[in-house]
CSV table of C-alpha atoms in Angstrom, one decimal:
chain,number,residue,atom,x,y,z
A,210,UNK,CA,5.3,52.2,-32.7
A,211,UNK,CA,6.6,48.6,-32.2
A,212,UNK,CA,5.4,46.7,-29.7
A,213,UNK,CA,8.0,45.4,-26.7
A,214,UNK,CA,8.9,42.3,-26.3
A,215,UNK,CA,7.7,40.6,-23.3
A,216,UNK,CA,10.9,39.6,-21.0
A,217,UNK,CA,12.0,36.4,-21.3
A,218,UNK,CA,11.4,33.9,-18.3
A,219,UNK,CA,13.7,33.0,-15.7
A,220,UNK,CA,14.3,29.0,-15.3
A,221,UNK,CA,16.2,26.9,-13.2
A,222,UNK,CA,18.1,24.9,-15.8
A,223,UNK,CA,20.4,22.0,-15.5
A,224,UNK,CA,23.9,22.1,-14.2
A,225,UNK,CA,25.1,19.1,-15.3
A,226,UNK,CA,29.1,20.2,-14.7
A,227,UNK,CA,28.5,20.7,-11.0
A,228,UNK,CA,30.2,18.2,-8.5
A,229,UNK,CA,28.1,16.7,-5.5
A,230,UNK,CA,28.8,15.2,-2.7
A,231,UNK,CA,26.5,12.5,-1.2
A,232,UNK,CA,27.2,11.8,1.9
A,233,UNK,CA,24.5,8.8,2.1
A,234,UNK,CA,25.6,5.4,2.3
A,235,UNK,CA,24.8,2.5,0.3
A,236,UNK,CA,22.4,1.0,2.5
A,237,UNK,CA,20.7,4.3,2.9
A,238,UNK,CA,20.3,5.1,-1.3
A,239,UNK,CA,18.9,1.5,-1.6
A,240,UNK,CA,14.7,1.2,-1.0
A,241,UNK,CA,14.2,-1.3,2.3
A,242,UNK,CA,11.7,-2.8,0.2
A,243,UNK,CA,14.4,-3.9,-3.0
A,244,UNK,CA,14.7,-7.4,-4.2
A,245,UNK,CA,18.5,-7.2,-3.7
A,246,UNK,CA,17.8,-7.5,0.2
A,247,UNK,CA,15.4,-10.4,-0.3
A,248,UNK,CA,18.3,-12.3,-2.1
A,249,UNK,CA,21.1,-11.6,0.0
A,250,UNK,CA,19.0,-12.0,3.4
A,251,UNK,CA,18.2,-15.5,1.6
A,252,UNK,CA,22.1,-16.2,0.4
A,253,UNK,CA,23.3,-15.1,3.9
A,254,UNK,CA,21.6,-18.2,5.8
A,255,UNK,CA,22.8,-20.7,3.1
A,256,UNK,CA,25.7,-23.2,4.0
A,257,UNK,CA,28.4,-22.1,1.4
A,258,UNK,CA,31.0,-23.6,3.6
A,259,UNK,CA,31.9,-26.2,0.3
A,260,UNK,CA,33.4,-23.1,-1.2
A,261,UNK,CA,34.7,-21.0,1.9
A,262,UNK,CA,37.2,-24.4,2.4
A,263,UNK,CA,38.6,-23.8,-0.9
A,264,UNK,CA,40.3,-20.7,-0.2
A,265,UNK,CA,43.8,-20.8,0.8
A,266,UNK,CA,44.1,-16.9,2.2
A,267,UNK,CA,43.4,-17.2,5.6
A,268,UNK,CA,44.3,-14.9,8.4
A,269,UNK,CA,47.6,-14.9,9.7
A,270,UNK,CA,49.1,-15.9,6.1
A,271,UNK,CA,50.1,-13.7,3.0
A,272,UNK,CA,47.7,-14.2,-0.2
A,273,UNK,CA,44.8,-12.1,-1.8
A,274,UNK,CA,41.5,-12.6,-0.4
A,275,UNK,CA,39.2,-13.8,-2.8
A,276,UNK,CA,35.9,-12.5,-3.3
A,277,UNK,CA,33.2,-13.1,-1.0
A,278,UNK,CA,31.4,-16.2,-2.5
A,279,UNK,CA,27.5,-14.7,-1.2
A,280,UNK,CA,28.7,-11.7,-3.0
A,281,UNK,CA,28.6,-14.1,-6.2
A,282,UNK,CA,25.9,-16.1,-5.9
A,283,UNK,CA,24.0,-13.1,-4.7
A,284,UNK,CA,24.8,-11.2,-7.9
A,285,UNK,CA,24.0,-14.2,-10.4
A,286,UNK,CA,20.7,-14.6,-8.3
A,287,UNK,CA,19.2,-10.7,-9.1
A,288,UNK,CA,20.9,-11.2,-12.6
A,289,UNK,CA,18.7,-14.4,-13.2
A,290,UNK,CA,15.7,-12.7,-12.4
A,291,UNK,CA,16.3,-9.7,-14.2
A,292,UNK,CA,16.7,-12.2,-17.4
A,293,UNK,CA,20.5,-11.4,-17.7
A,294,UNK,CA,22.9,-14.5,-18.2
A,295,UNK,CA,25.8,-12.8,-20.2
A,296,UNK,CA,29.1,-12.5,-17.5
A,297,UNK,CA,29.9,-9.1,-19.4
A,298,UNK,CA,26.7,-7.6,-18.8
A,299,UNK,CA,26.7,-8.4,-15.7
A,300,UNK,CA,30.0,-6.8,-14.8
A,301,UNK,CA,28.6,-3.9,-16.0
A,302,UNK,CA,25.7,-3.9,-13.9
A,303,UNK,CA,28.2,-3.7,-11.3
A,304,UNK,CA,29.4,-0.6,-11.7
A,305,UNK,CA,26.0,1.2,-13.3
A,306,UNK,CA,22.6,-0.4,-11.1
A,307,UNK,CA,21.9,0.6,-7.6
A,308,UNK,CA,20.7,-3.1,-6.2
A,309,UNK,CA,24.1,-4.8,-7.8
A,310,UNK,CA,26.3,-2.3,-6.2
A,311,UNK,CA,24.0,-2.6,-3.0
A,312,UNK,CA,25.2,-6.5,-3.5
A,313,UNK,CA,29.1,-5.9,-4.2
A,314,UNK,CA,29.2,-3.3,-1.0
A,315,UNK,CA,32.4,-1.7,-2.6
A,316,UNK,CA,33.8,-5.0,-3.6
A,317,UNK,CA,35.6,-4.9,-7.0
A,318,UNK,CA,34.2,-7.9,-9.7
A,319,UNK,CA,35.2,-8.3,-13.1
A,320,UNK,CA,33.1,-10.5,-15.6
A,321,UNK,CA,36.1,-13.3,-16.2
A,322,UNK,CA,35.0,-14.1,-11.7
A,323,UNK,CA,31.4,-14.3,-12.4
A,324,UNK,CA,31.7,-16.7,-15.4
A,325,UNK,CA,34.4,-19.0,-13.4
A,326,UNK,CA,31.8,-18.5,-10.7
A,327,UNK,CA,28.8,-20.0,-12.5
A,328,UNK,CA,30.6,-22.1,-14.7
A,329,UNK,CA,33.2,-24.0,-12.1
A,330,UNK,CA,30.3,-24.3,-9.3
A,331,UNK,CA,28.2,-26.6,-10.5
A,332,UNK,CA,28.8,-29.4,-8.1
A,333,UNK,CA,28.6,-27.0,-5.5
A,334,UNK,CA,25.3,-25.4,-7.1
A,335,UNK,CA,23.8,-29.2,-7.1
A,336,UNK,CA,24.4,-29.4,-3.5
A,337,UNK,CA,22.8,-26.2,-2.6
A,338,UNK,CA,19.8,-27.4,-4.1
A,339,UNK,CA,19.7,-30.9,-2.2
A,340,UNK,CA,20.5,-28.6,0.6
A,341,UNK,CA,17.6,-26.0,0.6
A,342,UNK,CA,14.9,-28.5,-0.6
A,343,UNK,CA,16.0,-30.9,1.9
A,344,UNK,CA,15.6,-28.3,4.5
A,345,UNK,CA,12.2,-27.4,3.1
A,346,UNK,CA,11.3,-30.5,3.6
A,347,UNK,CA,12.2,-31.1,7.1
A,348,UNK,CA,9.9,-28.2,7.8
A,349,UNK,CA,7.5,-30.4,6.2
A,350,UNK,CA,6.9,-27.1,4.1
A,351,UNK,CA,7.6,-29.3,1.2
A,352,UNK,CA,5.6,-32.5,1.3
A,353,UNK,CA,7.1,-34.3,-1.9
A,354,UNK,CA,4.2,-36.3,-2.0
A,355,UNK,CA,3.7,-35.4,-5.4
A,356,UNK,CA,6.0,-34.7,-8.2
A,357,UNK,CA,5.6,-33.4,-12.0
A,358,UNK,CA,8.4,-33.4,-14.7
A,359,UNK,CA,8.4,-31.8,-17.6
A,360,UNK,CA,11.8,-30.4,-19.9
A,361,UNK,CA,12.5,-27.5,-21.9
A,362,UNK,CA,14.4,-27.4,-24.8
A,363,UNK,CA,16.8,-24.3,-25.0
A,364,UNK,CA,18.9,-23.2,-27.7
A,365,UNK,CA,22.6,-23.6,-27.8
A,366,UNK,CA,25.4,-21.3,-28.2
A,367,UNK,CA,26.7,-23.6,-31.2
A,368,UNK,CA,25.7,-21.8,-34.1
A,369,UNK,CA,23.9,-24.7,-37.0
A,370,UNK,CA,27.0,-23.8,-39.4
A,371,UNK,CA,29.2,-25.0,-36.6
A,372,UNK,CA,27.9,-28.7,-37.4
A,373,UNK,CA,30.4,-30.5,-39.6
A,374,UNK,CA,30.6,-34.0,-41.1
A,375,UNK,CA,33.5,-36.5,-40.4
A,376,UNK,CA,35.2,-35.7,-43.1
A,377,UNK,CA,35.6,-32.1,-42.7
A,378,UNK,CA,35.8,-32.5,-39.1
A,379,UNK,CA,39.1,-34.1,-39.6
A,380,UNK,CA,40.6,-31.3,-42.0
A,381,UNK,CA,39.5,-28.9,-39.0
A,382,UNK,CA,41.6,-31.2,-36.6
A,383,UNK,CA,44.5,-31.2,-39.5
A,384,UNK,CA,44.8,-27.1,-39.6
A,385,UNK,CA,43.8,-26.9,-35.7
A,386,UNK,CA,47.0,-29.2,-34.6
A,387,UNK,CA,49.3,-27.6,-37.9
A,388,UNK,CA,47.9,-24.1,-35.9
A,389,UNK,CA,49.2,-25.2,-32.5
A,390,UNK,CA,52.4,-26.6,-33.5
A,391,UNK,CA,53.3,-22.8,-34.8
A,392,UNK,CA,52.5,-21.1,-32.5
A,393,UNK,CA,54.2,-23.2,-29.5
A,394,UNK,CA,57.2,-22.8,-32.1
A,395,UNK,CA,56.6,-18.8,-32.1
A,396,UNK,CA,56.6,-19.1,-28.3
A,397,UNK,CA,59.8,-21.1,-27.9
A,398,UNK,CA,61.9,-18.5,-30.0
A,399,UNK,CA,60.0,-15.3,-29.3
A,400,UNK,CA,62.5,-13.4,-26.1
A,401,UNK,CA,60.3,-10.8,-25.3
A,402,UNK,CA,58.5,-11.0,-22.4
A,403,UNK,CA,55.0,-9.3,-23.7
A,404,UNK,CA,54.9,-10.9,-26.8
A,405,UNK,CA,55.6,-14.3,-25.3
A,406,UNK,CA,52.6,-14.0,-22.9
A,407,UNK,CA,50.0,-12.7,-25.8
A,408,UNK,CA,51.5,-15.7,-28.1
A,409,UNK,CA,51.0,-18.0,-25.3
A,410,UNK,CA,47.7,-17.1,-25.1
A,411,UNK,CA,47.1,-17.4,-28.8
A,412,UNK,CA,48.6,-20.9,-28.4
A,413,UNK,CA,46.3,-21.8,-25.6
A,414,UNK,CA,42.9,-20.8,-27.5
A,415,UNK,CA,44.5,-22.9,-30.7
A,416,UNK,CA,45.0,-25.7,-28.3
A,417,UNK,CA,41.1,-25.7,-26.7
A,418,UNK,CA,40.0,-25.4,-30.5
A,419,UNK,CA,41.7,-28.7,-31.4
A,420,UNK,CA,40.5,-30.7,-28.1
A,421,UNK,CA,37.1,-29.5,-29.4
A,422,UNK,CA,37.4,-30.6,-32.4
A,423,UNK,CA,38.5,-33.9,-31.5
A,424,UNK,CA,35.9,-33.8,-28.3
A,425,UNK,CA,33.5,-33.4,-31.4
A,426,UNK,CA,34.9,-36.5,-33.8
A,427,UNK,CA,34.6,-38.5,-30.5
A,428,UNK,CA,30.5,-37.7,-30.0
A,429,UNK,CA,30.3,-37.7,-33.7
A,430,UNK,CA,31.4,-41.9,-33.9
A,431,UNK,CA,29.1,-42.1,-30.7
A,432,UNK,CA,26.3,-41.0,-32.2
A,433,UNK,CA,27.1,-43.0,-35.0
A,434,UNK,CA,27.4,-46.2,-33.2
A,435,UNK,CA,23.6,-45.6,-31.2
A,436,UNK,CA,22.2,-44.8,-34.7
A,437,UNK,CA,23.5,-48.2,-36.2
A,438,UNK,CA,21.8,-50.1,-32.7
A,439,UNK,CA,18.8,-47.7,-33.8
A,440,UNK,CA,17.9,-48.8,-37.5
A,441,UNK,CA,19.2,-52.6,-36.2
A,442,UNK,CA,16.3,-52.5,-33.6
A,443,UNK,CA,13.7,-49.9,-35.5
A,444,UNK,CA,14.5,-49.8,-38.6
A,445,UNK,CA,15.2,-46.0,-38.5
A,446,UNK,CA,16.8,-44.0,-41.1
A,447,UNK,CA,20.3,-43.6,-41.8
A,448,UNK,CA,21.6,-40.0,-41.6
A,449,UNK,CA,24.8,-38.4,-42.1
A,450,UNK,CA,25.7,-38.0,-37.8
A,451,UNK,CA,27.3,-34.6,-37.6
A,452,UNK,CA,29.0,-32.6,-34.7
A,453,UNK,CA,30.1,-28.7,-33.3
A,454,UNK,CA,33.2,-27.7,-33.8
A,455,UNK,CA,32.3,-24.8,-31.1
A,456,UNK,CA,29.9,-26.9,-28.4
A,457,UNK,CA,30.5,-30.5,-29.2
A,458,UNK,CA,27.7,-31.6,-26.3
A,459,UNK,CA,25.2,-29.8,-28.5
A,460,UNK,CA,22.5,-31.3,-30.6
A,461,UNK,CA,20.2,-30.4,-33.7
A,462,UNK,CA,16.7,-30.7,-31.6
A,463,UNK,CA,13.0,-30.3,-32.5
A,464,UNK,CA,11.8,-27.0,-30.6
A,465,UNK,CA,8.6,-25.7,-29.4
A,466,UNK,CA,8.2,-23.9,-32.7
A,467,UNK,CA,8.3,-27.6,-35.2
A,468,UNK,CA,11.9,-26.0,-36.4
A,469,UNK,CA,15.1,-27.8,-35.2
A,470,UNK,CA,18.4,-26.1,-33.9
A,471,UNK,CA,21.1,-26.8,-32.0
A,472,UNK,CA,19.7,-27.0,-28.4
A,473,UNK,CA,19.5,-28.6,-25.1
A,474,UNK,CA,17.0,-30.5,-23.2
A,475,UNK,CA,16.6,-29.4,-19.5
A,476,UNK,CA,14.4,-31.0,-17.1
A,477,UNK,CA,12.7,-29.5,-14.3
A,478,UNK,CA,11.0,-31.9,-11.6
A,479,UNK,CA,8.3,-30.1,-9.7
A,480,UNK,CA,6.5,-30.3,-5.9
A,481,UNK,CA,2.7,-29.9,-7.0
A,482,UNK,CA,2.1,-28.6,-3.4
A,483,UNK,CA,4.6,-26.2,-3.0
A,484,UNK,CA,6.0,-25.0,-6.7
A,485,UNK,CA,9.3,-25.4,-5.4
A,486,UNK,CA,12.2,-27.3,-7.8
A,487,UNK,CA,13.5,-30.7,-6.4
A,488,UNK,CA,15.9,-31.9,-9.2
A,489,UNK,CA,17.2,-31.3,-12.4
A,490,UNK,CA,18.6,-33.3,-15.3
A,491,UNK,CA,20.5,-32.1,-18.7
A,492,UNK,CA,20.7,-33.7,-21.5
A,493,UNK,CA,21.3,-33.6,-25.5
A,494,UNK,CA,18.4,-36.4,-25.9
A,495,UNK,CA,15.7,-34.5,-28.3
A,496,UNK,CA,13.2,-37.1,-26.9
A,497,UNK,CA,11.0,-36.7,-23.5
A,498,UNK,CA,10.8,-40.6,-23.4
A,499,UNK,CA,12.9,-42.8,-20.8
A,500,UNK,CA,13.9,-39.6,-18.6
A,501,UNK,CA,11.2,-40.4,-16.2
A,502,UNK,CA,13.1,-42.9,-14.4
A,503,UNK,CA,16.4,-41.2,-13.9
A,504,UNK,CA,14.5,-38.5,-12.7
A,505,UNK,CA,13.0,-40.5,-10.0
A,506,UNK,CA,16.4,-42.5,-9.1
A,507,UNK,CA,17.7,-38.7,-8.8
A,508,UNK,CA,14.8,-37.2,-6.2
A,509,UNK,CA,15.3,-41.0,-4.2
A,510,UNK,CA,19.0,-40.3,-4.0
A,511,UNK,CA,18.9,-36.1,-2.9
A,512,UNK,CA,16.5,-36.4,-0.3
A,513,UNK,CA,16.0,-40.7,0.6
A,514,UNK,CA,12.7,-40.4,0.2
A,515,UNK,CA,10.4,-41.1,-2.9
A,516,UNK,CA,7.2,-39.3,-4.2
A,517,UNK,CA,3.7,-41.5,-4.4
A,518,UNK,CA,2.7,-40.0,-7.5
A,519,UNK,CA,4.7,-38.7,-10.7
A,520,UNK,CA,3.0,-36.4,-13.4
A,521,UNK,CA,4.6,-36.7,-16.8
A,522,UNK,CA,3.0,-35.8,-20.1
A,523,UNK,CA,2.9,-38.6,-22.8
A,524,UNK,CA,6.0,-37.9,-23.9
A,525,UNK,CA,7.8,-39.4,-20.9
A,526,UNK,CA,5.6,-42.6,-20.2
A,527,UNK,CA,7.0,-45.2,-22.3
A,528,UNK,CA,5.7,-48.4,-21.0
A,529,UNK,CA,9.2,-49.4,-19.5
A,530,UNK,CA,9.8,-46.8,-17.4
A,531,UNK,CA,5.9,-47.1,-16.3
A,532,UNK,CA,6.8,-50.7,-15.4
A,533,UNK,CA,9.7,-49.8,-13.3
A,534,UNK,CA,8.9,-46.6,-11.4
A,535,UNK,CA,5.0,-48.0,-10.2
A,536,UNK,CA,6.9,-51.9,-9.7
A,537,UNK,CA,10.4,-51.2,-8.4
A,538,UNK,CA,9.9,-47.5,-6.3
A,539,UNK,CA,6.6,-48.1,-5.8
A,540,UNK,CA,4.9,-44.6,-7.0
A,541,UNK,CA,1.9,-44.4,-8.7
A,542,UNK,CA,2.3,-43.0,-12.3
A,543,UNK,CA,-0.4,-40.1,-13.8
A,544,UNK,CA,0.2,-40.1,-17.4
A,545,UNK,CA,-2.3,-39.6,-20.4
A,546,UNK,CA,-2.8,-42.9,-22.6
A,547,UNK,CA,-2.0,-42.6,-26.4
A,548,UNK,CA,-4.4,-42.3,-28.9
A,549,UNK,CA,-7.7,-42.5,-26.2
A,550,UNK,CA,-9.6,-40.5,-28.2
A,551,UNK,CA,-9.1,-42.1,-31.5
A,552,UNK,CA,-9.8,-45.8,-29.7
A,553,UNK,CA,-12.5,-44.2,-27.9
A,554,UNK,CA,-14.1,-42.9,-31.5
A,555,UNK,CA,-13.5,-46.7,-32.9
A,556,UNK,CA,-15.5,-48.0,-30.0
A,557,UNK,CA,-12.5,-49.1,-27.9
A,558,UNK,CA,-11.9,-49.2,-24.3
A,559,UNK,CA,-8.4,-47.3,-24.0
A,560,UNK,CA,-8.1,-47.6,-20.3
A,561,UNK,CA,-8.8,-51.5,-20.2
A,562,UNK,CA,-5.2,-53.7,-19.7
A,563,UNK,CA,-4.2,-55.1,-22.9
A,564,UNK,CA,-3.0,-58.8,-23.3
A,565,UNK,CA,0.4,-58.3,-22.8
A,566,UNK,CA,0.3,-55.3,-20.7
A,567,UNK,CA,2.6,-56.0,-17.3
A,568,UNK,CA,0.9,-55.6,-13.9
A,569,UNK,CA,2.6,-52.0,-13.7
A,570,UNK,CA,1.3,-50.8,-16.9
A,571,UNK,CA,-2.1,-52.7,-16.4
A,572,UNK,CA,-2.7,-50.6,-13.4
A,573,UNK,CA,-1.4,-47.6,-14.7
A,574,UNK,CA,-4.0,-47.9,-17.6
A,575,UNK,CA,-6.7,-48.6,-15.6
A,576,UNK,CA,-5.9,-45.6,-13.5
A,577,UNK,CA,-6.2,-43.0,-16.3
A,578,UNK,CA,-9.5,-44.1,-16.6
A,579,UNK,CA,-10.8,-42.6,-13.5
A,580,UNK,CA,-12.3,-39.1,-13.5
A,581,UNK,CA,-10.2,-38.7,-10.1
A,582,UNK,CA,-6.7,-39.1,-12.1
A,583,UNK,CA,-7.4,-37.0,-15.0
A,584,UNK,CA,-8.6,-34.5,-12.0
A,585,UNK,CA,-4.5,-35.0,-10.6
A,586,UNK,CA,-3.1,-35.0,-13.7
A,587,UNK,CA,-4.4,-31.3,-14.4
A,588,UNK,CA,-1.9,-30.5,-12.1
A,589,UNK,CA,1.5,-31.0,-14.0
A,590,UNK,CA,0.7,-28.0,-16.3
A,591,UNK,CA,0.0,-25.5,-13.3
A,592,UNK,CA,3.6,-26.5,-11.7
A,593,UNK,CA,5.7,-28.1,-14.1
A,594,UNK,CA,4.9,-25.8,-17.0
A,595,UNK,CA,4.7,-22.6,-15.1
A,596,UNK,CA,8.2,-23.5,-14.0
A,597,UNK,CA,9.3,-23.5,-17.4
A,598,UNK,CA,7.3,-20.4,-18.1
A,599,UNK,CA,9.6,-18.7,-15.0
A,600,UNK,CA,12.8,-19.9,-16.3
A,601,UNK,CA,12.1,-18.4,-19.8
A,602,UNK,CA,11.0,-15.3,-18.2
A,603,UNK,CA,14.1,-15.4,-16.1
A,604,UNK,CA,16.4,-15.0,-19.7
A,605,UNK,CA,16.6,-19.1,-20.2
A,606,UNK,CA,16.0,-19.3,-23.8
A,607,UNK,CA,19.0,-19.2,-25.0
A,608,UNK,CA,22.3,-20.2,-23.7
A,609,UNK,CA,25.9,-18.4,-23.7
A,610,UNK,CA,27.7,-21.3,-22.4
A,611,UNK,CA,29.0,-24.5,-24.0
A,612,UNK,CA,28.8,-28.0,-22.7
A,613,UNK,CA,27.1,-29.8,-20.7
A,614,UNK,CA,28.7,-29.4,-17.6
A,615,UNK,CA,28.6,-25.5,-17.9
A,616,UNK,CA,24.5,-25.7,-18.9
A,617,UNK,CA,23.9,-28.0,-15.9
A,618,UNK,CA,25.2,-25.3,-13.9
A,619,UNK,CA,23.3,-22.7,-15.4
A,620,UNK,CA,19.7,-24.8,-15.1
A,621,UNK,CA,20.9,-25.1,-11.6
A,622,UNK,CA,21.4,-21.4,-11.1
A,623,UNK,CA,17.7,-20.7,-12.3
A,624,UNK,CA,16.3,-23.5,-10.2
A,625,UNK,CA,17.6,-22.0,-7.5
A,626,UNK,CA,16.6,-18.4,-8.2
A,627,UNK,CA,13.1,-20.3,-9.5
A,628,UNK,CA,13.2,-21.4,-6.0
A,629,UNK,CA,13.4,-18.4,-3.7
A,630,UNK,CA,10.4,-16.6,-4.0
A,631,UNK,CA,8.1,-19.4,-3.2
A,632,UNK,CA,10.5,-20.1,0.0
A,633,UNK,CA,9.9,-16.8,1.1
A,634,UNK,CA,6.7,-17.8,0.9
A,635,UNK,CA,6.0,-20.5,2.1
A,636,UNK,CA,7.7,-19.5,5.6
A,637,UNK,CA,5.6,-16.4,5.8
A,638,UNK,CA,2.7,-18.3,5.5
A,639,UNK,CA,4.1,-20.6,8.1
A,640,UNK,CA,4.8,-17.8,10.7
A,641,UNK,CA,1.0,-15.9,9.9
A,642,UNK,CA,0.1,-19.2,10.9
């Protein structure tokens, strides 16, 4: 006699078919405690008007209204720290993640608005950041007493195969204008009304092609020219200049790794004191040295007042800019001397002024030689570094826009959203006070 089978158990098992209705709102689905409302509480108190006087629909007059511009910046904000700096993935955010539709509140965005957002902002994202350190400052929350610099070299969008010599850089101008001239043709006799808009477009990207190709020739024969002033004063070597046919602001740079690619150098400039970012400077520049000084005029000119000390690395203190920033502004200059150890070892005082040393750099010299300013120098790479540590955590290592303009905007973008957090907390601390 068999033996039964034992019933099989009853389960509650997934209806995946069957509508709901959520009757919660927005607001209520999103956790009080979500970084969303940090950013947009912090957005909503900034002064955007620089981009509200832009718009031209205004009430009482026909025209679209655009989209909210804290709605934006908002967005771009939680994408930064989230380490996502592609417009397209962003969109999609949008319409998939709680805390970016908490942002949007029902407003439609589409990935073409973010990118024009971040890309066409960057005067207006300069500002912002004069505005809010400035403000910081006048809650004497950010004492700017003392300052370190340091840059980060990020990788371009310009692929290395994109880097062409003169001579092939003007058959690419040949074919790119040949390109242009057909397809305007194509336009001119094509009566449809669909096609002519698609061909117009195809003649428009044919068109940006050839002014970057001849955007490239130009920064190609400049380079050339500050090589030739190069091996006239240093005797350096002669090599082929090439330029991107794709990003012609990009340059072939030696990373953190000893490799070289195309890349960018962004500079951070750093409150020891508080953490907070008080200016930034892009450049194409492989080299650290001379970009103390513009950094300096840049920080005098945002906020009309001048640090007392700067914190470079060696990199930065060439013996000019030394001079100038602890002569001319007046700030006292923490920066390691080259080769001490190895004139230490020979029996050498590194630290004493040498004959032709000028008073700046005498002083300077001396200074390093104190156990009090190696103790302040210690500071640059627990501010200055960490920043760059953020930013790369925050998805800055390598960029999806080209030019300089457009990657000043983005270091901008992640200055700002490097910013917020220690605001936060700095003004809690302020009110436990």
């Amino acid at each position: 006699m068999s033996t039964p089978s034992p019933p099989a158990p009853r389960l509650r098992l997934a209806q995946r078919d069957q509508m709901q209705i959520d009757e919660r709102s927005l607001n209520q689905l999103l956790q009080p405690d979500d970084h969303a409302r940090v950013i947009w509480a912090y957005v909503a108190q900034l002064d955007l008007s620089p981009l509200l006087v832009r718009i031209k629909a205004v009430h009482g007059h026909a025209g679209s209204p655009p989209i909210d511009p804290r709605i934006s910046l908002s967005l771009w904000i939680l994408a930064t720290t989230h380490g996502v700096g592609s417009a397209r993935e962003l969109d999609r955010l949008t319409a998939t993640h709680l805390s970016y539709q908490w942002l949007c509140g029902g407003v439609s965005v589409n990935y073409h608005t973010l990118s024009d957002f971040r890309s066409l902002h960057g005067e207006f994202l300069d500002g912002l950041l004069t505005q809010t350190v400035a403000t910081l400052v006048n809650e004497g929350l950010v004492p700017l007493h003392e300052v370190a610099q340091d840059g980060v070299r990020v990788r371009a969008h310009a692929g290395a195969n994109t880097f062409r010599r003169e001579a092939s850089l003007q058959e690419c101008l040949a074919q790119a204008q040949a390109q242009v001239e057909t397809l305007r043709g194509q336009v001119d006799d094509d009566a449809g009304a669909a096609s002519r808009r698609q061909q117009a477009a195809r003649e428009r990207a044919a068109r940006e092609r050839q002014e970057r190709i001849e955007d490239a020739l130009a920064q190609r024969q400049e380079w050339a020219d500050r090589q030739r002033e190069m091996i006239a004063e240093k005797g350096a070597k002669r090599k082929e200049p090439r330029a991107s046919t794709t990003d012609p602001d990009a340059r072939t740079l030696r990373m953190g790794d000893g490799g070289t690619r195309p890349a960018f150098n962004i500079q951070y400039a750093t409150d020891t004191d508080s953490g907070i970012v008080v200016a930034v400077d892009v450049g194409n520049v492989g080299s650290d040295s001379g970009q103390m000084l513009p950094m300096v005029e840049q920080i005098d000119e945002r906020y009309e007042q001048k640090p007392a000390r700067m914190l470079v690395d060696g990199d930065f203190a060439t013996l000019a800019d030394i001079e100038a920033v602890q002569t001319q502004h007046g700030i006292d200059v923490y920066a390691p001397v080259r080769n001490a150890a190895t004139e230490q070892a020979k029996g050498n005082d590194p630290y004493r002024p040498k004959r032709n040393d000028t008073r700046g750099v005498a002083t300077w010299r001396v200074r390093m030689g104190t156990e009090e300013a190696k103790a302040i120098y210690k500071r640059r790479a627990s501010t200055a570094e960490w920043v760059n540590a953020r930013v790369r955590n925050n998805g800055l290592q390598q960029l999806l826009v080209r030019g300089l303009k457009k990657v000043r905007a983005t270091a901008l973008l992640h200055a700002l959203t490097s910013n917020l957090m220690p605001t936060m907390l700095l003004r809690a601390r302020r009110a436990a006070a």
